[in-house]
PDB file of C-alpha atoms in Angstrom:
ATOM      1  CA  ASP A   1       8.707   5.220   3.026  1.00 95.00           C
ATOM      2  CA  ILE A   2       6.979   7.997   0.581  1.00 97.00           C
ATOM      3  CA  VAL A   3       4.357   6.430  -1.505  1.00 98.00           C
ATOM      4  CA  MET A   4       3.880   8.062  -5.058  1.00 98.00           C
ATOM      5  CA  THR A   5       0.942   6.981  -6.829  1.00 98.00           C
ATOM      6  CA  GLN A   6       0.221   7.814 -10.460  1.00 98.00           C
ATOM      7  CA  SER A   7      -2.915   8.118 -12.649  1.00 96.00           C
ATOM      8  CA  PRO A   8      -4.153   6.972 -14.792  1.00 97.00           C
ATOM      9  CA  ASP A   9      -2.058   3.802 -15.764  1.00 98.00           C
ATOM     10  CA  SER A  10      -2.443   4.093 -18.971  1.00 98.00           C
ATOM     11  CA  LEU A  11      -3.898   7.169 -21.622  1.00 97.00           C
ATOM     12  CA  ALA A  12      -4.731   7.115 -25.085  1.00 98.00           C
ATOM     13  CA  VAL A  13      -4.459  10.872 -26.567  1.00 98.00           C
ATOM     14  CA  SER A  14      -5.158  11.750 -30.318  1.00 98.00           C
ATOM     15  CA  LEU A  15      -2.148  13.842 -32.000  1.00 98.00           C
ATOM     16  CA  GLY A  16      -1.832  17.370 -31.192  1.00 98.00           C
ATOM     17  CA  GLU A  17      -4.262  16.926 -28.188  1.00 98.00           C
ATOM     18  CA  ARG A  18      -3.214  17.486 -24.466  1.00 98.00           C
ATOM     19  CA  ALA A  19      -2.238  14.687 -22.245  1.00 98.00           C
ATOM     20  CA  THR A  20      -2.148  15.038 -18.544  1.00 98.00           C
ATOM     21  CA  ILE A  21      -0.701  12.539 -15.958  1.00 98.00           C
ATOM     22  CA  ASN A  22      -1.248  12.985 -12.410  1.00 98.00           C
ATOM     23  CA  CYS A  23       0.960  11.983  -9.240  1.00 98.00           C
ATOM     24  CA  LYS A  24       0.235  11.952  -5.680  1.00 98.00           C
ATOM     25  CA  SER A  25       2.819  11.653  -2.843  1.00 98.00           C
ATOM     26  CA  SER A  26       1.719  10.158   0.693  1.00 98.00           C
ATOM     27  CA  GLN A  27       3.611  12.868   2.445  1.00 97.00           C
ATOM     28  CA  SER A  28       4.417  16.593   1.287  1.00 97.00           C
ATOM     29  CA  VAL A  29       7.876  16.514  -0.709  1.00 96.00           C
ATOM     30  CA  LEU A  30       8.120  20.298  -0.036  1.00 95.00           C
ATOM     31  CA  TYR A  31      11.846  20.995   1.017  1.00 89.00           C
ATOM     32  CA  SER A  32      11.566  24.109   3.421  1.00 87.00           C
ATOM     33  CA  SER A  33      14.922  25.162   2.649  1.00 85.00           C
ATOM     34  CA  ASN A  34      14.791  26.177  -0.766  1.00 87.00           C
ATOM     35  CA  SER A  35      10.805  26.190  -0.930  1.00 92.00           C
ATOM     36  CA  LYS A  36      10.774  23.749  -4.010  1.00 94.00           C
ATOM     37  CA  ASN A  37       9.200  20.648  -4.342  1.00 97.00           C
ATOM     38  CA  SER A  38      11.546  17.363  -4.847  1.00 96.00           C
ATOM     39  CA  LEU A  39       9.730  16.049  -7.632  1.00 98.00           C
ATOM     40  CA  ALA A  40      11.028  14.916 -10.795  1.00 98.00           C
ATOM     41  CA  TRP A  41       9.563  13.678 -13.891  1.00 98.00           C
ATOM     42  CA  TYR A  42      10.971  11.043 -16.188  1.00 98.00           C
ATOM     43  CA  GLN A  43      10.153   9.657 -20.020  1.00 98.00           C
ATOM     44  CA  GLN A  44      11.373   6.143 -20.923  1.00 98.00           C
ATOM     45  CA  LYS A  45      10.864   4.745 -24.206  1.00 98.00           C
ATOM     46  CA  PRO A  46      10.867   0.832 -24.828  1.00 96.00           C
ATOM     47  CA  GLY A  47      14.734  -0.424 -25.062  1.00 96.00           C
ATOM     48  CA  GLN A  48      16.161   3.097 -23.432  1.00 98.00           C
ATOM     49  CA  PRO A  49      16.984   4.428 -20.048  1.00 98.00           C
ATOM     50  CA  PRO A  50      14.610   6.657 -18.261  1.00 98.00           C
ATOM     51  CA  LYS A  51      15.235  10.515 -19.544  1.00 98.00           C
ATOM     52  CA  LEU A  52      14.724  13.388 -17.128  1.00 98.00           C
ATOM     53  CA  LEU A  53      12.011  16.024 -18.121  1.00 98.00           C
ATOM     54  CA  ILE A  54      11.137  17.712 -15.316  1.00 98.00           C
ATOM     55  CA  TYR A  55      12.858  18.526 -11.579  1.00 98.00           C
ATOM     56  CA  TRP A  56      11.642  20.465  -8.700  1.00 97.00           C
ATOM     57  CA  ALA A  57       8.280  19.696  -9.792  1.00 98.00           C
ATOM     58  CA  SER A  58       8.270  22.459 -12.584  1.00 98.00           C
ATOM     59  CA  THR A  59      11.917  23.049 -14.072  1.00 98.00           C
ATOM     60  CA  ARG A  60      12.069  21.692 -17.488  1.00 98.00           C
ATOM     61  CA  GLU A  61      15.649  20.072 -18.032  1.00 98.00           C
ATOM     62  CA  SER A  62      17.832  21.672 -20.774  1.00 97.00           C
ATOM     63  CA  GLY A  63      16.809  20.584 -24.369  1.00 97.00           C
ATOM     64  CA  VAL A  64      13.130  19.150 -23.442  1.00 98.00           C
ATOM     65  CA  PRO A  65      10.367  20.675 -25.696  1.00 98.00           C
ATOM     66  CA  ASP A  66       8.286  23.146 -24.140  1.00 97.00           C
ATOM     67  CA  ARG A  67       5.175  21.450 -24.989  1.00 98.00           C
ATOM     68  CA  PHE A  68       6.143  19.358 -21.451  1.00 98.00           C
ATOM     69  CA  SER A  69       5.001  21.168 -18.263  1.00 98.00           C
ATOM     70  CA  GLY A  70       5.085  19.952 -14.557  1.00 98.00           C
ATOM     71  CA  SER A  71       3.075  21.850 -11.715  1.00 98.00           C
ATOM     72  CA  GLY A  72       1.589  21.076  -8.525  1.00 97.00           C
ATOM     73  CA  SER A  73       2.940  21.714  -4.564  1.00 96.00           C
ATOM     74  CA  GLY A  74       3.116  19.452  -1.758  1.00 94.00           C
ATOM     75  CA  THR A  75       1.557  16.165  -2.479  1.00 97.00           C
ATOM     76  CA  ASP A  76      -0.225  16.554  -5.956  1.00 98.00           C
ATOM     77  CA  PHE A  77       1.785  16.852  -8.975  1.00 98.00           C
ATOM     78  CA  THR A  78       0.778  16.766 -12.713  1.00 98.00           C
ATOM     79  CA  LEU A  79       2.817  16.491 -15.981  1.00 98.00           C
ATOM     80  CA  THR A  80       1.146  18.127 -18.690  1.00 98.00           C
ATOM     81  CA  ILE A  81       1.993  17.531 -22.812  1.00 98.00           C
ATOM     82  CA  SER A  82       0.075  20.285 -24.283  1.00 98.00           C
ATOM     83  CA  SER A  83       0.040  19.046 -27.865  1.00 97.00           C
ATOM     84  CA  LEU A  84       0.798  15.502 -28.262  1.00 98.00           C
ATOM     85  CA  GLN A  85       3.340  14.474 -30.593  1.00 98.00           C
ATOM     86  CA  ALA A  86       4.154  10.927 -31.962  1.00 98.00           C
ATOM     87  CA  GLU A  87       7.417  10.824 -30.518  1.00 98.00           C
ATOM     88  CA  ASP A  88       5.965  11.301 -27.203  1.00 98.00           C
ATOM     89  CA  VAL A  89       4.763   7.643 -26.863  1.00 98.00           C
ATOM     90  CA  ALA A  90       6.400   6.178 -23.479  1.00 98.00           C
ATOM     91  CA  VAL A  91       6.106   5.443 -20.398  1.00 98.00           C
ATOM     92  CA  TYR A  92       6.297   8.191 -17.679  1.00 98.00           C
ATOM     93  CA  TYR A  93       7.394   7.917 -13.941  1.00 98.00           C
ATOM     94  CA  CYS A  94       7.527  10.651 -11.257  1.00 98.00           C
ATOM     95  CA  GLN A  95       9.841  10.295  -8.412  1.00 98.00           C
ATOM     96  CA  GLN A  96      10.282  11.939  -5.284  1.00 98.00           C
ATOM     97  CA  TYR A  97      13.887  12.747  -4.205  1.00 96.00           C
ATOM     98  CA  TYR A  98      12.975  14.557  -1.070  1.00 95.00           C
ATOM     99  CA  SER A  99      13.725  11.507   1.297  1.00 94.00           C
ATOM    100  CA  THR A 100      15.525   8.097   0.813  1.00 94.00           C
ATOM    101  CA  PRO A 101      14.425   5.703  -0.472  1.00 95.00           C
ATOM    102  CA  TYR A 102      13.848   7.874  -3.681  1.00 96.00           C
ATOM    103  CA  THR A 103      10.195   6.242  -4.396  1.00 97.00           C
ATOM    104  CA  PHE A 104       9.020   6.339  -8.464  1.00 98.00           C
ATOM    105  CA  GLY A 105       5.367   6.156  -9.245  1.00 98.00           C
ATOM    106  CA  GLN A 106       4.186   3.106 -10.897  1.00 98.00           C
ATOM    107  CA  GLY A 107       4.436   4.592 -14.337  1.00 98.00           C
ATOM    108  CA  THR A 108       1.619   5.800 -16.842  1.00 98.00           C
ATOM    109  CA  LYS A 109       1.801   4.324 -20.290  1.00 98.00           C
ATOM    110  CA  LEU A 110       1.102   6.925 -23.082  1.00 98.00           C
ATOM    111  CA  ALA A 111      -0.405   6.039 -26.445  1.00 98.00           C
ATOM    112  CA  ILE A 112      -1.652   7.591 -29.507  1.00 97.00           C
ATOM    113  CA  LYS A 113      -5.674   7.090 -30.243  1.00 96.00           C
TER     114      LYS A 113
ATOM    115  CA  GLU B   1      30.304  13.579 -23.421  1.00 96.00           C
ATOM    116  CA  VAL B   2      29.034  12.628 -20.389  1.00 97.00           C
ATOM    117  CA  GLN B   3      28.701   8.900 -20.112  1.00 98.00           C
ATOM    118  CA  LEU B   4      27.848   6.041 -17.912  1.00 98.00           C
ATOM    119  CA  VAL B   5      28.584   2.188 -18.418  1.00 98.00           C
ATOM    120  CA  GLU B   6      27.187  -0.589 -16.347  1.00 98.00           C
ATOM    121  CA  SER B   7      29.126  -3.824 -16.575  1.00 98.00           C
ATOM    122  CA  GLY B   8      28.999  -7.102 -14.410  1.00 98.00           C
ATOM    123  CA  GLY B   9      25.595  -8.430 -14.827  1.00 97.00           C
ATOM    124  CA  ALA B  10      25.059 -11.911 -15.196  1.00 98.00           C
ATOM    125  CA  LEU B  11      23.047 -15.111 -14.652  1.00 98.00           C
ATOM    126  CA  VAL B  12      23.504 -16.268 -11.142  1.00 98.00           C
ATOM    127  CA  GLN B  13      21.846 -18.654  -8.863  1.00 98.00           C
ATOM    128  CA  PRO B  14      19.929 -17.909  -5.618  1.00 98.00           C
ATOM    129  CA  GLY B  15      22.181 -16.969  -2.940  1.00 98.00           C
ATOM    130  CA  ARG B  16      25.004 -16.439  -4.878  1.00 98.00           C
ATOM    131  CA  SER B  17      26.783 -12.643  -5.155  1.00 98.00           C
ATOM    132  CA  LEU B  18      27.483 -10.552  -7.734  1.00 98.00           C
ATOM    133  CA  ARG B  19      29.300  -7.129  -8.143  1.00 98.00           C
ATOM    134  CA  LEU B  20      28.164  -4.383 -10.792  1.00 98.00           C
ATOM    135  CA  SER B  21      30.273  -1.472 -11.840  1.00 98.00           C
ATOM    136  CA  CYS B  22      29.819   1.684 -13.238  1.00 98.00           C
ATOM    137  CA  ALA B  23      32.439   3.430 -15.248  1.00 98.00           C
ATOM    138  CA  ALA B  24      31.647   7.281 -15.256  1.00 98.00           C
ATOM    139  CA  SER B  25      33.285   9.915 -18.037  1.00 98.00           C
ATOM    140  CA  GLY B  26      33.124  13.240 -19.180  1.00 97.00           C
ATOM    141  CA  PHE B  27      32.370  14.928 -15.960  1.00 97.00           C
ATOM    142  CA  THR B  28      34.106  15.213 -12.628  1.00 96.00           C
ATOM    143  CA  PHE B  29      33.130  12.270 -10.962  1.00 96.00           C
ATOM    144  CA  ASP B  30      34.032  12.850  -7.428  1.00 93.00           C
ATOM    145  CA  ASP B  31      31.912  15.743  -7.401  1.00 95.00           C
ATOM    146  CA  TYR B  32      28.562  13.907  -7.837  1.00 95.00           C
ATOM    147  CA  ALA B  33      26.324  11.712  -5.608  1.00 95.00           C
ATOM    148  CA  MET B  34      25.812   8.495  -7.798  1.00 96.00           C
ATOM    149  CA  HIS B  35      22.892   6.023  -7.432  1.00 97.00           C
ATOM    150  CA  TRP B  36      21.284   2.727  -8.616  1.00 98.00           C
ATOM    151  CA  VAL B  37      18.225   2.101  -9.706  1.00 98.00           C
ATOM    152  CA  ARG B  38      16.603  -1.487 -11.212  1.00 98.00           C
ATOM    153  CA  GLN B  39      13.809  -2.392 -13.255  1.00 98.00           C
ATOM    154  CA  ALA B  40      12.399  -5.968 -13.201  1.00 98.00           C
ATOM    155  CA  PRO B  41      11.208  -7.474 -16.523  1.00 97.00           C
ATOM    156  CA  GLY B  42       8.055  -5.409 -17.782  1.00 97.00           C
ATOM    157  CA  LYS B  43       7.801  -3.598 -14.326  1.00 98.00           C
ATOM    158  CA  GLY B  44       8.529  -0.037 -13.441  1.00 98.00           C
ATOM    159  CA  LEU B  45      11.641   1.703 -11.540  1.00 98.00           C
ATOM    160  CA  GLU B  46      12.857   1.037  -8.206  1.00 98.00           C
ATOM    161  CA  TRP B  47      15.511   3.084  -6.336  1.00 98.00           C
ATOM    162  CA  VAL B  48      17.835   0.643  -4.902  1.00 98.00           C
ATOM    163  CA  SER B  49      20.782   2.763  -3.587  1.00 97.00           C
ATOM    164  CA  GLY B  50      22.412   5.949  -3.500  1.00 96.00           C
ATOM    165  CA  ILE B  51      25.718   7.331  -2.355  1.00 95.00           C
ATOM    166  CA  SER B  52      27.151  10.890  -1.678  1.00 94.00           C
ATOM    167  CA  TRP B  53      30.034  12.421  -3.302  1.00 92.00           C
ATOM    168  CA  SER B  54      32.160  12.330  -0.166  1.00 91.00           C
ATOM    169  CA  SER B  55      30.526   8.433   0.569  1.00 92.00           C
ATOM    170  CA  GLY B  56      29.696  10.020   3.863  1.00 92.00           C
ATOM    171  CA  SER B  57      25.807   9.550   3.167  1.00 92.00           C
ATOM    172  CA  ILE B  58      24.333   6.259   2.003  1.00 94.00           C
ATOM    173  CA  GLY B  59      21.101   4.986   1.572  1.00 94.00           C
ATOM    174  CA  TYR B  60      19.362   1.628   0.508  1.00 96.00           C
ATOM    175  CA  ALA B  61      15.962   0.419  -0.351  1.00 97.00           C
ATOM    176  CA  ASP B  62      14.499  -2.094   2.239  1.00 96.00           C
ATOM    177  CA  SER B  63      14.547  -4.452   0.181  1.00 97.00           C
ATOM    178  CA  VAL B  64      18.086  -4.807  -0.294  1.00 98.00           C
ATOM    179  CA  LYS B  65      19.438  -3.559   2.817  1.00 98.00           C
ATOM    180  CA  GLY B  66      21.807  -5.775   4.731  1.00 98.00           C
ATOM    181  CA  ARG B  67      22.258  -7.654   1.307  1.00 98.00           C
ATOM    182  CA  PHE B  68      23.653  -5.294  -1.121  1.00 98.00           C
ATOM    183  CA  THR B  69      26.584  -2.608  -0.273  1.00 98.00           C
ATOM    184  CA  ILE B  70      27.169   0.635  -2.520  1.00 97.00           C
ATOM    185  CA  SER B  71      30.589   2.023  -2.808  1.00 97.00           C
ATOM    186  CA  ARG B  72      32.780   4.475  -5.247  1.00 97.00           C
ATOM    187  CA  ASP B  73      36.728   4.694  -6.291  1.00 96.00           C
ATOM    188  CA  ASN B  74      36.550   8.272  -7.219  1.00 95.00           C
ATOM    189  CA  ALA B  75      40.207   7.520  -8.279  1.00 96.00           C
ATOM    190  CA  LYS B  76      38.818   5.049 -11.246  1.00 97.00           C
ATOM    191  CA  ASN B  77      35.578   7.350 -11.935  1.00 97.00           C
ATOM    192  CA  SER B  78      33.742   4.163 -10.833  1.00 98.00           C
ATOM    193  CA  LEU B  79      30.410   3.153  -9.036  1.00 98.00           C
ATOM    194  CA  TYR B  80      30.067  -0.030  -7.572  1.00 98.00           C
ATOM    195  CA  LEU B  81      27.188  -2.517  -6.073  1.00 98.00           C
ATOM    196  CA  GLN B  82      27.949  -5.503  -4.262  1.00 98.00           C
ATOM    197  CA  MET B  83      24.887  -7.728  -4.170  1.00 98.00           C
ATOM    198  CA  ASN B  84      25.006 -10.632  -1.987  1.00 98.00           C
ATOM    199  CA  SER B  85      22.360 -13.611  -1.176  1.00 98.00           C
ATOM    200  CA  LEU B  86      20.512 -12.978  -4.349  1.00 98.00           C
ATOM    201  CA  ARG B  87      17.090 -13.845  -4.920  1.00 98.00           C
ATOM    202  CA  ALA B  88      14.895 -14.315  -7.667  1.00 98.00           C
ATOM    203  CA  GLU B  89      13.282 -11.292  -7.253  1.00 98.00           C
ATOM    204  CA  ASP B  90      16.452  -9.317  -7.778  1.00 98.00           C
ATOM    205  CA  THR B  91      16.348 -10.101 -11.075  1.00 98.00           C
ATOM    206  CA  ALA B  92      16.207  -6.749 -13.336  1.00 98.00           C
ATOM    207  CA  LEU B  93      17.763  -4.366 -15.371  1.00 98.00           C
ATOM    208  CA  TYR B  94      20.238  -2.493 -12.878  1.00 98.00           C
ATOM    209  CA  TYR B  95      20.874   1.051 -14.025  1.00 98.00           C
ATOM    210  CA  CYS B  96      23.291   3.677 -12.528  1.00 98.00           C
ATOM    211  CA  ALA B  97      22.255   7.289 -12.399  1.00 97.00           C
ATOM    212  CA  LYS B  98      24.042  10.878 -11.719  1.00 97.00           C
ATOM    213  CA  VAL B  99      22.471  13.533 -10.154  1.00 96.00           C
ATOM    214  CA  ARG B 100      22.229  16.794 -11.564  1.00 95.00           C
ATOM    215  CA  LEU B 101      23.998  19.024  -9.321  1.00 90.00           C
ATOM    216  CA  ARG B 102      27.166  18.930  -7.881  1.00 87.00           C
ATOM    217  CA  LEU B 103      28.294  18.808  -4.189  1.00 86.00           C
ATOM    218  CA  LEU B 104      24.920  18.803  -2.959  1.00 79.00           C
ATOM    219  CA  SER B 105      24.069  17.520   0.537  1.00 69.00           C
ATOM    220  CA  ILE B 106      20.360  17.237  -0.268  1.00 72.00           C
ATOM    221  CA  GLY B 107      18.325  14.907  -2.676  1.00 87.00           C
ATOM    222  CA  ASP B 108      18.311  15.605  -6.493  1.00 93.00           C
ATOM    223  CA  ALA B 109      16.906  14.173  -9.767  1.00 97.00           C
ATOM    224  CA  PHE B 110      18.884  11.928 -11.886  1.00 97.00           C
ATOM    225  CA  ASP B 111      19.986  13.646 -15.153  1.00 97.00           C
ATOM    226  CA  ILE B 112      22.495  11.162 -16.562  1.00 98.00           C
ATOM    227  CA  TRP B 113      21.773   7.061 -16.985  1.00 98.00           C
ATOM    228  CA  GLY B 114      23.374   4.528 -18.187  1.00 98.00           C
ATOM    229  CA  GLN B 115      22.120   1.678 -20.328  1.00 98.00           C
ATOM    230  CA  GLY B 116      21.717  -0.784 -17.516  1.00 98.00           C
ATOM    231  CA  THR B 117      23.254  -4.104 -17.184  1.00 98.00           C
ATOM    232  CA  MET B 118      21.073  -7.155 -16.412  1.00 98.00           C
ATOM    233  CA  VAL B 119      21.190  -9.521 -13.403  1.00 98.00           C
ATOM    234  CA  THR B 120      19.101 -12.735 -13.546  1.00 98.00           C
ATOM    235  CA  VAL B 121      18.877 -14.783 -10.450  1.00 98.00           C
ATOM    236  CA  SER B 122      17.746 -18.341 -11.296  1.00 97.00           C
ATOM    237  CA  SER B 123      18.584 -22.024 -10.606  1.00 96.00           C
TER     238      SER B 123
END
């Protein structure tokens, strides 16, 4: 199984500042046939289901604000929120969909400093 | 509107069975792979099982393999999860989720999630 490890477990950032969350996979999730990384990022607010933010490691889902961006390749990935807004307080998860079981990271709780 | 609505969650005793359902609407259900993901109270997300659009490809987490069975009825736009030999550690909110793209033969991110149905396993 591919193990996904996020860092940090929690993060406090001031409004308007940059937030960075890291995700590391235990093996490469680069899909050779399309040269894309099978890595997604989700946002989950209390009492709500997860919401897809980013897929293929760097493609923003329709309707997601452009302050959210994803980067990385192979085994190391990053979710960046360029200017933190109050509504971004949530838990963020990475997920690999390269091979089953489609494992998630343990989550990173983002708060306002 | 694309929508997934789970049902069937309940309080059950260890060792008993339960069947969850997920009703889909607003999209061509039989074109999309579907998945079950669970979340124990206060914990993170755990992928449970997935089924391809044709039911030709099915996968399970090791933690449920041999006890849970995923299935779908495309005529009824419904996804199911038959859960047998339930354990206390199966206690969780169970979500069904749809993949982004139709007729894929590879993995894909989950773009639509239901609100979940709660399963509590306790004596």
